[in-house]
Structures are given as structure tokens and as C-alpha cells.
mmCIF file of C-alpha atoms in Angstrom:
data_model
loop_
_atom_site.group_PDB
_atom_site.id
_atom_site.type_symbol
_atom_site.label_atom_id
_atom_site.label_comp_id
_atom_site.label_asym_id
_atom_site.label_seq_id
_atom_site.Cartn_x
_atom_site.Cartn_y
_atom_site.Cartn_z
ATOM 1 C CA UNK A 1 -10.759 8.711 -19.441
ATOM 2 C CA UNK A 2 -8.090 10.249 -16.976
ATOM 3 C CA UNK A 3 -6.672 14.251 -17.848
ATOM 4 C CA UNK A 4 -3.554 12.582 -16.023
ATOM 5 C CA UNK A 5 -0.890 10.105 -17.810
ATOM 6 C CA UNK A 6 -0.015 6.997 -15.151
ATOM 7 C CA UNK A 7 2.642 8.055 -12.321
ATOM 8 C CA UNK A 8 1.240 11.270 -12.468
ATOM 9 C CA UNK A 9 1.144 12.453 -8.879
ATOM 10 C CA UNK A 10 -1.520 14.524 -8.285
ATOM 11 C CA UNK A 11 -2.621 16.581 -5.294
ATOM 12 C CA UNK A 12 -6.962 16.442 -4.934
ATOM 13 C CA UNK A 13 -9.430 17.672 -2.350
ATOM 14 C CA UNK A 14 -12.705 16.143 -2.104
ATOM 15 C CA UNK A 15 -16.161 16.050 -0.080
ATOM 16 C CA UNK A 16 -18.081 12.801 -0.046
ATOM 17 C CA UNK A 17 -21.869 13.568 -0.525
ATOM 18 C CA UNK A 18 -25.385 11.667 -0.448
ATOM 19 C CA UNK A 19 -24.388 9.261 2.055
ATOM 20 C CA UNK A 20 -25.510 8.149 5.640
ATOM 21 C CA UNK A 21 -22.840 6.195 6.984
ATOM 22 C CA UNK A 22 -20.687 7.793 9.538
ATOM 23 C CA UNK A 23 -17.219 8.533 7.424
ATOM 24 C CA UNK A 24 -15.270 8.322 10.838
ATOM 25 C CA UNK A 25 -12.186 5.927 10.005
ATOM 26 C CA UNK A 26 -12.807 5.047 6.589
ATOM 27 C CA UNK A 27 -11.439 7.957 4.400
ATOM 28 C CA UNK A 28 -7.635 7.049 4.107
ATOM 29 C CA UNK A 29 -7.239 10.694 3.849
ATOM 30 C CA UNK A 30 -9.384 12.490 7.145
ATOM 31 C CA UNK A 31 -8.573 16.134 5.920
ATOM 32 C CA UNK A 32 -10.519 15.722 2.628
ATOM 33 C CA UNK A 33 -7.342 16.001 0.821
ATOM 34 C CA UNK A 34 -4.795 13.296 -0.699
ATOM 35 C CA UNK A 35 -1.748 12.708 -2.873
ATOM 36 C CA UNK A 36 -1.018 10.012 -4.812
ATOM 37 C CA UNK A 37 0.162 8.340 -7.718
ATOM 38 C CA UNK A 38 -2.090 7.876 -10.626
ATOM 39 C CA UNK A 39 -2.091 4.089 -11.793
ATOM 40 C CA UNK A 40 -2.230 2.975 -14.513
ATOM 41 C CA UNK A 41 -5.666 1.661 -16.247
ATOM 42 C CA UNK A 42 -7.986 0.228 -15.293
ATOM 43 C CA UNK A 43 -7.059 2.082 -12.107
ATOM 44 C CA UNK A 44 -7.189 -1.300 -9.993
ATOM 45 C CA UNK A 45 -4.371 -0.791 -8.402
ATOM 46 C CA UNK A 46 -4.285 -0.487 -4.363
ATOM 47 C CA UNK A 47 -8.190 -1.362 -4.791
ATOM 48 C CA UNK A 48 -9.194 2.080 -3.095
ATOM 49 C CA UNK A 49 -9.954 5.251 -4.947
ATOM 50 C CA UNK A 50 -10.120 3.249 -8.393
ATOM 51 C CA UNK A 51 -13.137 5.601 -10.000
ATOM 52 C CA UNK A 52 -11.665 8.406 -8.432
ATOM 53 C CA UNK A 53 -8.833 8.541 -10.784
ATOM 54 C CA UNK A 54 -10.524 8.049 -14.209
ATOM 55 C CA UNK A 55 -12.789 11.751 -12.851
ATOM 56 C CA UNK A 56 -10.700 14.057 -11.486
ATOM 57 C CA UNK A 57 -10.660 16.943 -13.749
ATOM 58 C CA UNK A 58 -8.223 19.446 -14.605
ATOM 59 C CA UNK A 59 -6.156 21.470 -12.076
ATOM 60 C CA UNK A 60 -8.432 24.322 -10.389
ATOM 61 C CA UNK A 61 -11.197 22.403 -11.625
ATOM 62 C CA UNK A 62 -13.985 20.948 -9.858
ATOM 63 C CA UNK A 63 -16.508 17.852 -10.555
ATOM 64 C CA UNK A 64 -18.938 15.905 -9.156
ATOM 65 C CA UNK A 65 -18.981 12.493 -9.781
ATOM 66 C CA UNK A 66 -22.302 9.546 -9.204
ATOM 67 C CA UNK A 67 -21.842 6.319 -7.277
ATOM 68 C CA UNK A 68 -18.384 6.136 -7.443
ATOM 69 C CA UNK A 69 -16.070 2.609 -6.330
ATOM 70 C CA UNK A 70 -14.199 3.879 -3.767
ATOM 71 C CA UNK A 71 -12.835 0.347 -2.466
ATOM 72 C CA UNK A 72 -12.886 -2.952 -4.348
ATOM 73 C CA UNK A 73 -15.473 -5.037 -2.098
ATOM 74 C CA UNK A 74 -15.312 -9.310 -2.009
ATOM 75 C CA UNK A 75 -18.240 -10.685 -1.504
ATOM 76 C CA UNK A 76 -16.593 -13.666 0.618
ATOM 77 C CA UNK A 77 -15.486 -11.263 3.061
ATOM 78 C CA UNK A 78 -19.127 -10.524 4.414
ATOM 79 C CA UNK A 79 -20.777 -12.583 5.813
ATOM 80 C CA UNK A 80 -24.130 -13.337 8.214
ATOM 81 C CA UNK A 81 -23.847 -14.887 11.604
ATOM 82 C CA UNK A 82 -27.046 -16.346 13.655
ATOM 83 C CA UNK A 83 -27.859 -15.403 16.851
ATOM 84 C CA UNK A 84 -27.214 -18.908 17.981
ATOM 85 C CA UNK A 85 -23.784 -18.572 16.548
ATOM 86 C CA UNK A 86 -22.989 -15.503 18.463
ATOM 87 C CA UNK A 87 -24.672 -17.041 21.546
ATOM 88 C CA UNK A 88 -22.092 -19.743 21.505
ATOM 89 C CA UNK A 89 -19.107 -17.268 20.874
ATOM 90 C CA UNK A 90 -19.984 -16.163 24.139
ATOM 91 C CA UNK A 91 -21.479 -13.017 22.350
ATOM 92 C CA UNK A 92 -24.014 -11.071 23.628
ATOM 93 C CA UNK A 93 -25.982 -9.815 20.269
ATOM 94 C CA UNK A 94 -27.528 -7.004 22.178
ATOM 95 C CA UNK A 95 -24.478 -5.740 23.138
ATOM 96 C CA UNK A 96 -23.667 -5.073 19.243
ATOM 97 C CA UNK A 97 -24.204 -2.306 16.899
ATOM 98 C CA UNK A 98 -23.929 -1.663 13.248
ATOM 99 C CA UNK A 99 -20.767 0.478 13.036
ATOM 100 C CA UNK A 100 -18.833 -1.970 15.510
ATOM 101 C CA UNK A 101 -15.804 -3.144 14.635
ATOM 102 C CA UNK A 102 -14.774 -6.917 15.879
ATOM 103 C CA UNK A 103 -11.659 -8.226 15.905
ATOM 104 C CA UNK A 104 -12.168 -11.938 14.160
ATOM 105 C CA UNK A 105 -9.863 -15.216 15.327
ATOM 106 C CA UNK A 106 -7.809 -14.196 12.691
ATOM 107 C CA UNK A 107 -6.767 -11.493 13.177
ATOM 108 C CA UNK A 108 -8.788 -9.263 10.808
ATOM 109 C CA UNK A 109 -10.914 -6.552 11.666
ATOM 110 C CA UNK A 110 -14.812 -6.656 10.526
ATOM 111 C CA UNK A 111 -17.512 -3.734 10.914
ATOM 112 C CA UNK A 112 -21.012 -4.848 11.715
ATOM 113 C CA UNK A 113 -22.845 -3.272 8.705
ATOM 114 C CA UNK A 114 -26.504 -5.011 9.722
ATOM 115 C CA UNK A 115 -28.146 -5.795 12.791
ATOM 116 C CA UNK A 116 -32.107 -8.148 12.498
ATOM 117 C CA UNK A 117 -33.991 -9.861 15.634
ATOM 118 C CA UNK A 118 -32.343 -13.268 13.930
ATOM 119 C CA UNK A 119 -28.533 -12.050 12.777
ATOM 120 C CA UNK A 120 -25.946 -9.446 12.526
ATOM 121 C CA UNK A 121 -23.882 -9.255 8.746
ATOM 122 C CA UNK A 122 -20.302 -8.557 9.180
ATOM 123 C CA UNK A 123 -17.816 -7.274 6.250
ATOM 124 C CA UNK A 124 -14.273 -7.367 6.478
ATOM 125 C CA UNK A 125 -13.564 -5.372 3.493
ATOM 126 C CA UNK A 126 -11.921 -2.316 3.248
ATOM 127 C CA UNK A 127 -13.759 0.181 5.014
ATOM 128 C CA UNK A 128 -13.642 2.417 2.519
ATOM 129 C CA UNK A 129 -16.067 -0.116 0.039
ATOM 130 C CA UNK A 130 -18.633 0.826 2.470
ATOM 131 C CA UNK A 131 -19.101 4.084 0.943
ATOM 132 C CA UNK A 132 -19.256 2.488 -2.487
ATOM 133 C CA UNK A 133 -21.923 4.259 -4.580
ATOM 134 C CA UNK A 134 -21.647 7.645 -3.102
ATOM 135 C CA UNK A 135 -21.421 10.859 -4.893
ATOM 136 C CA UNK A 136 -18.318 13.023 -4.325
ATOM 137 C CA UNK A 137 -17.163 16.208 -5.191
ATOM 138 C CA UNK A 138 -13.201 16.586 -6.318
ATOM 139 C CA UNK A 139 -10.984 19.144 -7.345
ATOM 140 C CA UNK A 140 -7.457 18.571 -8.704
ATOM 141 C CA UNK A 141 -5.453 21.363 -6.418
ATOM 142 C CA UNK A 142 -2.002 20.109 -8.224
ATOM 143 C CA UNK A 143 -0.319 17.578 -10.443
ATOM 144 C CA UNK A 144 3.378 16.604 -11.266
ATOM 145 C CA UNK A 145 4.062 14.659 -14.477
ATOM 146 C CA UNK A 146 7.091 12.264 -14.849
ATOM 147 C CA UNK A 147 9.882 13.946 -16.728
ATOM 148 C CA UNK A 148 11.463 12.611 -19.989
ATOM 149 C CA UNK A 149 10.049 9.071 -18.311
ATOM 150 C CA UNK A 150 11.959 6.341 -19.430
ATOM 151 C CA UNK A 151 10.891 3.669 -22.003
ATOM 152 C CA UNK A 152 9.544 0.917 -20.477
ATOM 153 C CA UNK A 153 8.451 -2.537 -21.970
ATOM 154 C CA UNK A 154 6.722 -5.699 -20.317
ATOM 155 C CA UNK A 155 6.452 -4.804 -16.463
ATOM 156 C CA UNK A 156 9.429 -2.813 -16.091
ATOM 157 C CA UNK A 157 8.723 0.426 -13.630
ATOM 158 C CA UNK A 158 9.638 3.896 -14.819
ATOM 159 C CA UNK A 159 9.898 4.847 -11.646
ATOM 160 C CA UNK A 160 13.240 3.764 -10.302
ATOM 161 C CA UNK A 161 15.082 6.506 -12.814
ATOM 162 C CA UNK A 162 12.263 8.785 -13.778
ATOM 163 C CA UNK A 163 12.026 11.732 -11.771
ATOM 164 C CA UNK A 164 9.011 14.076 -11.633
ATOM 165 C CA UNK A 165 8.369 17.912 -12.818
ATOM 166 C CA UNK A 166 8.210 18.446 -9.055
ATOM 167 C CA UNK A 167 11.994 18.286 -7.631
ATOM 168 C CA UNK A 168 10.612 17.144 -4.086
ATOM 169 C CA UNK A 169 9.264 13.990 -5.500
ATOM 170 C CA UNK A 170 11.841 11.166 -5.187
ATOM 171 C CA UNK A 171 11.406 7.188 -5.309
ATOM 172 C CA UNK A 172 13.108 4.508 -3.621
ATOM 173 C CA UNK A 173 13.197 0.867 -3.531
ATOM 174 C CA UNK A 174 13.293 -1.681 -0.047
ATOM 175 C CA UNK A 175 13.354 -5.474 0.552
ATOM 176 C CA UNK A 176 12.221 -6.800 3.964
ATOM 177 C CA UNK A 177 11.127 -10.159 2.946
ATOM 178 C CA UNK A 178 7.136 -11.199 2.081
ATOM 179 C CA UNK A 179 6.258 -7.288 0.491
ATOM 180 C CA UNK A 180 2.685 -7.702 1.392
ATOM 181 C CA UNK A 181 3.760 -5.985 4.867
ATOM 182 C CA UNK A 182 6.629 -3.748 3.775
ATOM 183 C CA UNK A 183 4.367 -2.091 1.444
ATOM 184 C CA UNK A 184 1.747 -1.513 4.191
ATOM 185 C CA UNK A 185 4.694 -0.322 6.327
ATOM 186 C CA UNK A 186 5.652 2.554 3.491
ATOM 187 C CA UNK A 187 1.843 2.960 3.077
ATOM 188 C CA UNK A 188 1.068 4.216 6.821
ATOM 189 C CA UNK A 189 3.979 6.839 6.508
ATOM 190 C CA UNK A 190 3.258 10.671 6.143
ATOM 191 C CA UNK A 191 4.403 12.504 2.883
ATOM 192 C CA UNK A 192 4.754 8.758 0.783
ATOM 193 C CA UNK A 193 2.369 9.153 -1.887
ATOM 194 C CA UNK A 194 3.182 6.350 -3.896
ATOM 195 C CA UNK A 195 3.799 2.275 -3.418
ATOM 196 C CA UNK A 196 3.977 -0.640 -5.025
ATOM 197 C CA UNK A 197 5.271 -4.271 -4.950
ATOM 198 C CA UNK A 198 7.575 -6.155 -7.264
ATOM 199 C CA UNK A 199 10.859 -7.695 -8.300
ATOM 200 C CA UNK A 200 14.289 -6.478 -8.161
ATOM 201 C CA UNK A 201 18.201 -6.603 -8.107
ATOM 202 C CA UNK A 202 17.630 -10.307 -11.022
ATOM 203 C CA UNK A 203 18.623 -11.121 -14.148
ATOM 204 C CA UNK A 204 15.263 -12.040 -16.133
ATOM 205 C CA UNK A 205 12.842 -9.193 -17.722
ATOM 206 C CA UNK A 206 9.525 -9.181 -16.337
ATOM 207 C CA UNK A 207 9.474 -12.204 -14.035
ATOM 208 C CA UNK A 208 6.291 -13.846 -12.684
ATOM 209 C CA UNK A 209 5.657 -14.488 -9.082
ATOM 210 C CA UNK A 210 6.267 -18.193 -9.407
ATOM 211 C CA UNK A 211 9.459 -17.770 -11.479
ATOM 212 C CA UNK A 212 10.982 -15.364 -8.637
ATOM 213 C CA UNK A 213 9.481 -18.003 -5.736
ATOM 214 C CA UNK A 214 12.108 -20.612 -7.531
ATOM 215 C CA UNK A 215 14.945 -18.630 -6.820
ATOM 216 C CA UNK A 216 15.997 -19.018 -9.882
ATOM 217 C CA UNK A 217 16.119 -15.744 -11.678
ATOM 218 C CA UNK A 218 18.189 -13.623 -8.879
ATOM 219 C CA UNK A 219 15.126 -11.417 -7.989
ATOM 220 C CA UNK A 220 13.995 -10.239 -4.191
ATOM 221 C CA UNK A 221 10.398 -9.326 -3.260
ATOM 222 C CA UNK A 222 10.764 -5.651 -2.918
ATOM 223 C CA UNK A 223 9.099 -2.175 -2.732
ATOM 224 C CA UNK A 224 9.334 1.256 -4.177
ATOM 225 C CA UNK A 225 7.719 4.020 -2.831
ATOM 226 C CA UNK A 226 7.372 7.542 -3.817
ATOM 227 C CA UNK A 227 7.711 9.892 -1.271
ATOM 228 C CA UNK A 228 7.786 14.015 -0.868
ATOM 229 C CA UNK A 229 11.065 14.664 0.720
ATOM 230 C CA UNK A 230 9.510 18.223 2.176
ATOM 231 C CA UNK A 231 7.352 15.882 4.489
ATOM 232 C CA UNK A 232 10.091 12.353 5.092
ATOM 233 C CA UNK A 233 13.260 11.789 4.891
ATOM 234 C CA UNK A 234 15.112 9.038 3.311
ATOM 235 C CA UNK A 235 16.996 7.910 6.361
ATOM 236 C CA UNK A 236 13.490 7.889 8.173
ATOM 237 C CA UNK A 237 12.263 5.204 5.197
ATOM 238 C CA UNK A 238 15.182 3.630 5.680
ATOM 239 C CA UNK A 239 15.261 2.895 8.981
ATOM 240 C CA UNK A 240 11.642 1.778 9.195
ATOM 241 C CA UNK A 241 13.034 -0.757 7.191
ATOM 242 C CA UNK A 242 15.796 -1.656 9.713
ATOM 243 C CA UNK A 243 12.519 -1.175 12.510
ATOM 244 C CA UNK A 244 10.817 -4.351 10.398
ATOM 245 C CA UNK A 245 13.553 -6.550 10.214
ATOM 246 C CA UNK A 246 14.622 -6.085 13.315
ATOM 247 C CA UNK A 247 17.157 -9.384 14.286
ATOM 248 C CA UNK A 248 16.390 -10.287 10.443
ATOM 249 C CA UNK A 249 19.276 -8.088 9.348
ATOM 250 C CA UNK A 250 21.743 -10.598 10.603
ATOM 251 C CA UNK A 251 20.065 -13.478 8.544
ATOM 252 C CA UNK A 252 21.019 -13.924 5.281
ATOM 253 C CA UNK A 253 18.480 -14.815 2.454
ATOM 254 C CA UNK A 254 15.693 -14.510 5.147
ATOM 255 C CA UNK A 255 13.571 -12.846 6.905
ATOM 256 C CA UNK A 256 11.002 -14.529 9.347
ATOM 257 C CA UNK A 257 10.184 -18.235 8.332
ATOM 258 C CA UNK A 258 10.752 -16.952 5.040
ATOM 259 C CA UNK A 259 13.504 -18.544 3.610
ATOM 260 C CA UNK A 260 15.464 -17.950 -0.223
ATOM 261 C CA UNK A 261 17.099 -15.514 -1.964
ATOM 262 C CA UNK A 262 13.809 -13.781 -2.982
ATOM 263 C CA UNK A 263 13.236 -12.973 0.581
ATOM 264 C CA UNK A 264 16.412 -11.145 1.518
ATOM 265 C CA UNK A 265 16.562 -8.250 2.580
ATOM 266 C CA UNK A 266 17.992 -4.893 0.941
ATOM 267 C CA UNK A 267 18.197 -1.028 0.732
ATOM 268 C CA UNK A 268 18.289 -0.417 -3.520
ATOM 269 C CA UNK A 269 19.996 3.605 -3.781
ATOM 270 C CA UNK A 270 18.783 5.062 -6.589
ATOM 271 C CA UNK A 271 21.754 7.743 -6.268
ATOM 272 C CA UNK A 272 24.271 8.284 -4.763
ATOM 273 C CA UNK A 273 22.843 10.651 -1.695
ATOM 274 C CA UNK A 274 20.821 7.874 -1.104
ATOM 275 C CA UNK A 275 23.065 5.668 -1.155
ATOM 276 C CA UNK A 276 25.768 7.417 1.659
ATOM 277 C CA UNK A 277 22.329 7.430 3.828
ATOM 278 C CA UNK A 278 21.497 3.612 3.158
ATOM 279 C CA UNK A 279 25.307 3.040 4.406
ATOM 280 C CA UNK A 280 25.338 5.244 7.351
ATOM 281 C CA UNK A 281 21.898 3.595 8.435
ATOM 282 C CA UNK A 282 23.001 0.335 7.990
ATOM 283 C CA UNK A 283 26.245 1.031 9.457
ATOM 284 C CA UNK A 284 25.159 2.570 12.701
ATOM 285 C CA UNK A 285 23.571 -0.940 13.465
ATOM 286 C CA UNK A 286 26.574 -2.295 14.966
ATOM 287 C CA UNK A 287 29.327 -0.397 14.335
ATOM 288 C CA UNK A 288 29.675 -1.972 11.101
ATOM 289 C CA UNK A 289 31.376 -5.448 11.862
ATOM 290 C CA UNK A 290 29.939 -6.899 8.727
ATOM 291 C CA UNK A 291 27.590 -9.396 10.637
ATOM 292 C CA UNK A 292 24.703 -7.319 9.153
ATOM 293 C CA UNK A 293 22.867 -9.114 6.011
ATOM 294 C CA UNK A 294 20.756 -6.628 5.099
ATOM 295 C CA UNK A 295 22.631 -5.644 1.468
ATOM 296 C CA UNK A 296 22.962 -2.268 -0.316
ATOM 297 C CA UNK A 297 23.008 -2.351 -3.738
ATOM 298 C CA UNK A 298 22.473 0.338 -6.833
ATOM 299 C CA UNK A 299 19.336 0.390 -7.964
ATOM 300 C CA UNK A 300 18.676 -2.558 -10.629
ATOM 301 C CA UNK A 301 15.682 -2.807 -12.962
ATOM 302 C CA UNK A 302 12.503 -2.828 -11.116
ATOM 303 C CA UNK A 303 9.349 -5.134 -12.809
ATOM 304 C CA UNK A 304 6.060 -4.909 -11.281
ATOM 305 C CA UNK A 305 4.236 -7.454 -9.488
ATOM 306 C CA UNK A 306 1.185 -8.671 -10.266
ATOM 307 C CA UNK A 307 -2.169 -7.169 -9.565
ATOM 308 C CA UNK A 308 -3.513 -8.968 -6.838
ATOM 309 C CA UNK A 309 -0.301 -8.621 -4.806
ATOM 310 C CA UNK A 310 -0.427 -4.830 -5.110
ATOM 311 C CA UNK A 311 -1.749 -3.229 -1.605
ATOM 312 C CA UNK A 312 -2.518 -6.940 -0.631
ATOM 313 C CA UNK A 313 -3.001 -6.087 3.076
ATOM 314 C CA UNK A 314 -5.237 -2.714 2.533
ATOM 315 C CA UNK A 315 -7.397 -4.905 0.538
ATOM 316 C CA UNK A 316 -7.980 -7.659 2.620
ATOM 317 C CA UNK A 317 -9.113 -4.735 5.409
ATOM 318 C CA UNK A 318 -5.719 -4.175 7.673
ATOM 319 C CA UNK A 319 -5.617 0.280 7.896
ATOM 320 C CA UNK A 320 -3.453 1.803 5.467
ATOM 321 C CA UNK A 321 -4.069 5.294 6.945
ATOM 322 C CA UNK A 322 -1.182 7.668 7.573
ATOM 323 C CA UNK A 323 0.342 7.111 11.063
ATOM 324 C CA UNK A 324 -2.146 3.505 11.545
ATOM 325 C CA UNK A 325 -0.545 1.722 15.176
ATOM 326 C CA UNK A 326 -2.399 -1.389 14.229
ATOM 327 C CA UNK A 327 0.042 -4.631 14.029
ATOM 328 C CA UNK A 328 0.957 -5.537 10.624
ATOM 329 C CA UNK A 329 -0.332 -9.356 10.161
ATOM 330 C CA UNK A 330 1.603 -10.552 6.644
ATOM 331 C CA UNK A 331 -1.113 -12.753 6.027
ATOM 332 C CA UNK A 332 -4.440 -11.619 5.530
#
């Protein structure tokens, strides 16, 4: 059971114990110390940290916590590879080590995690699952509630009006097309502590995926993010957005080969500070002659997306750590 209500944000330090493996890149957090946003139970969401949440005790306390799940881990995402095979990749098995990491024809990144006379075993899960079952030691430095949070039935977010006991905690909400790699985007970025995928900017309460893929009930894939406004600015957030799209802002209803209006592309203001930056961003792309697409629009009801679409990238391995170069592959 969690001391902390969901979209919480809370500010922990922690020291993983018991362990052999080399930590190196696989703490999302190097320093030993991370913000985020609690989820909500079962703590699933963003498949890293998910036992961390339900244990961290009160602020200026300290625990130690058994064989916790740091990452969720698929077992179709490891897998064992002859010597034959590698032989005929044009591999040279003695040239590999467990701790490797090999870049795979698709584009995903796997970590040797065994090496026998016969085979090596790969895994391309999140790094982090490979400390799975470690102990840890965490202590809750800080934690800032949602304020008077708003009522909120079906999937509806309480972010996009709530505001936090903290006053440098804000939220805002982005379209760039498919928000598998938008949210990774807002993931990598220094002082955002919070993300998550959904629907906005419609006309139907809690929508599924497939209704919004019909284009029938007004949505766009989109993303909010909450983000400490001491560490990143709102025009910076915005114009990684305009980074992304790049020539997409000129193409209305898509972005990529992604076609529809559930794949255009916005800037949602949640205010109106926001929203004088969102114009003056957008309006500095070129000289405002109207051929940008890229809309600004208040803020509309925000519903969550489903599970399995939330931190898609992260948990199919691609780095989610603050500041990560690595290119941004939408799928998988």
C-alpha cells in the first residue's frame, strides 16, 4: 500500500544493494535520486520502478525493500542464439561479452546477459529488468500532492486542470502524431517528471484506441507531461515539439505516413501564459503566413490511453534516460 495518493509527485533517493551486475546505464536516474509521478495502482504504468512506488515510505523516512520489480521483463524479448547462428552473422562469438550491447536488424538494442562454449542469451528488455530482484534502500526526500484535484470519472486525467501543492509543478499537453515517440521525446528531457499518452481536443468520454483510430470521435493521439518549470521551460517543450515534426507542421491531419485527424498535430495551452508561448513558438516558424498546420487550441478534456501504450518505447528497451541522443524508432 502506497503513503502517496496517484499524481503525487514525489522526490526519492535510493541505493541499489545485493547485486552483481554492473549498474552502469541502467538506472534511469545515475545520481541515485528521481522525481516522478506516482501512478496509479497497480503501479504498471511506464513498466519501470513499479514496486518502487507501493514502498517508499514517508518523507525523511528510510526503507529497505527485498527483490523488488524494477522493470517489467517479456520473456519473448530474450532469447538464445547458437554459435552456428552467430558464425553465419558474420559474428565472431569470442569477440562477445556478457554486458555487450548489440544493435539487432531492427533497430533495438539487446545486452548479452549469458555467454556458454555452445551460445550467448540476449535480452532486449529494459535494462533496468536486469536488476529485477535486488534489494534497495529508499528514502522519500519530498512529495507534492495535487490540490483540490478535480473529479474525474472513466479515464479522464486530473491533470490537465489540477495543479500541485508545489507552485513549480505545471502540466501540459502535445500532439506530434503516433505518441509512442512524443512521449519518449518528453521522457529524455531534464526537470519533466511526469508523462503519459492519451486522447484529446474530441467529443466522446473515455474513448478506446480503436474508436479514436476511426476518426470518428474528434480525438488526436497526444501527450501530457508534467514538468518543474525551475529546471524547463515551456517554450523549450514546445519547441521540441516543433524539433519532431519538423516539415510535418505544414501537413495537415498528418504527420509521417501517418495519416487522419487522430494524428495531427497540436500545442493544447492549459492557460493563458502558455498559450502566448505556444503562439509565439509557432509563429516564429515562418513569420506566421498561416501555412503552418500544427494547431493551438485550449486545453480540452484529456482521457488516458490504455496501459500497454503508456511508455511503449521505454518498454520495448529504446533509453528513456534524461538527455538519451539515441534515435527515436516509433516502432519498437
Amino acid at each position: 500500500m502506497s503513503a502517496y495518493s496517484p499524481d503525487t509527485i514525489v522526490t526519492f533517493s535510493y541505493d541499489v544493494k545485493d547485486t552483481t551486475n554492473d549498474l552502469g546505464d541502467k538506472l534511469l536516474c545515475p545520481t541515485g535520486r528521481c522525481t516522478a509521478v506516482v501512478p496509479k495502482a497497480p503501479f504498471k504504468t511506464g513498466g519501470y520502478f513499479p514496486s518502487v512506488f507501493e514502498n517508499l515510505p514517508e518523507v525523511g523516512k528510510t526503507v529497505t525493500v527485498s527483490d523488488l520489480q524494477l522493470a517489467s521483463s517479456n520473456p519473448d524479448m530474450i532469447a538464445k542464439i547458437k554459435v552456428a547462428q552467430l558464425e553465419a552473422s558474420g559474428l565472431k562469438p569470442e569477440d562477445l561479452k556478457v554486458g555487450q550491447t548489440l544493435f539487432l536488424q531492427s533497430g533495438m538494442k539487446a545486452e548479452v546477459v549469458e555467454k556458454t562454449e555452445d551460445s550467448i542469451t540476449i535480452d532486449a528488455n529494459p535494462p533496468l529488468s536486469r536488476l529485477n530482484g535486488a534489494a534497495m534502500t529508499l528514502t522519500t526526500e519530498s512529495s507534492s500532492a495535487l490540490t483540490s484535484p478535480p473529479a474525474t470519472t472513466g479515464t479522464l486525467s486530473s491533470w490537465t486542470s489540477g495543479s500541485w501543492s508545489s507552485p513549480k509543478y505545471k502540466s501540459a499537453t502535445f500532439a506530434g502524431g503516433c505518441f509512442w515517440g512524443v512521449e519518449l521525446a518528453y521522457q529524455r528531457v531534464p526537470g519533466v517528471v511526469g508523462t503519459k499518452v492519451g486522447y484529446t481536443q474530441g467529443r466522446v468520454h473515455s474513448p478506446s484506441y480503436e474508436a479514436v483510430c476511426s476518426g470518428t470521435t474528434g480525438h488526436t493521439e497526444a501527450v501530457q507531461v508534467v514538468y518543474d518549470e525551475s529546471l524547463v521551460e515551456y517554450e523549450d517543450l514546445c519547441n521540441l515539439l516543433v524539433e519532431r515534426l519538423g516539415d510535418n507542421v505544414y501537413k495537415k491531419n498528418q504527420v509521417g505516413n501517418d495519416c487522419g485527424t487522430q494524428y495531427r498535430s497540436g500545442i493544447y495551452p492549459h492557460d493563458a501564459s502558455q498559450r502566448a508561448v505556444a503562439e509565439a513558438v509557432i509563429g516564429a516558424i515562418d513569420g506566421g503566413s498561416g501555412k503552418v498546420m500544427t494547431e493551438i487550441e485550449d486545453a480540452k478534456d484529456f482521457f488516458d490511453g490504455e496501459e500497454y501504450h503508456q511508455q511503449y518505447l521505454m518498454k520495448g528497451g529504446q533509453s528513456a534516460k534524461k538527455e538519451a541522443k539515441e534515435t527515436i524508432r516509433c516502432y519498437g
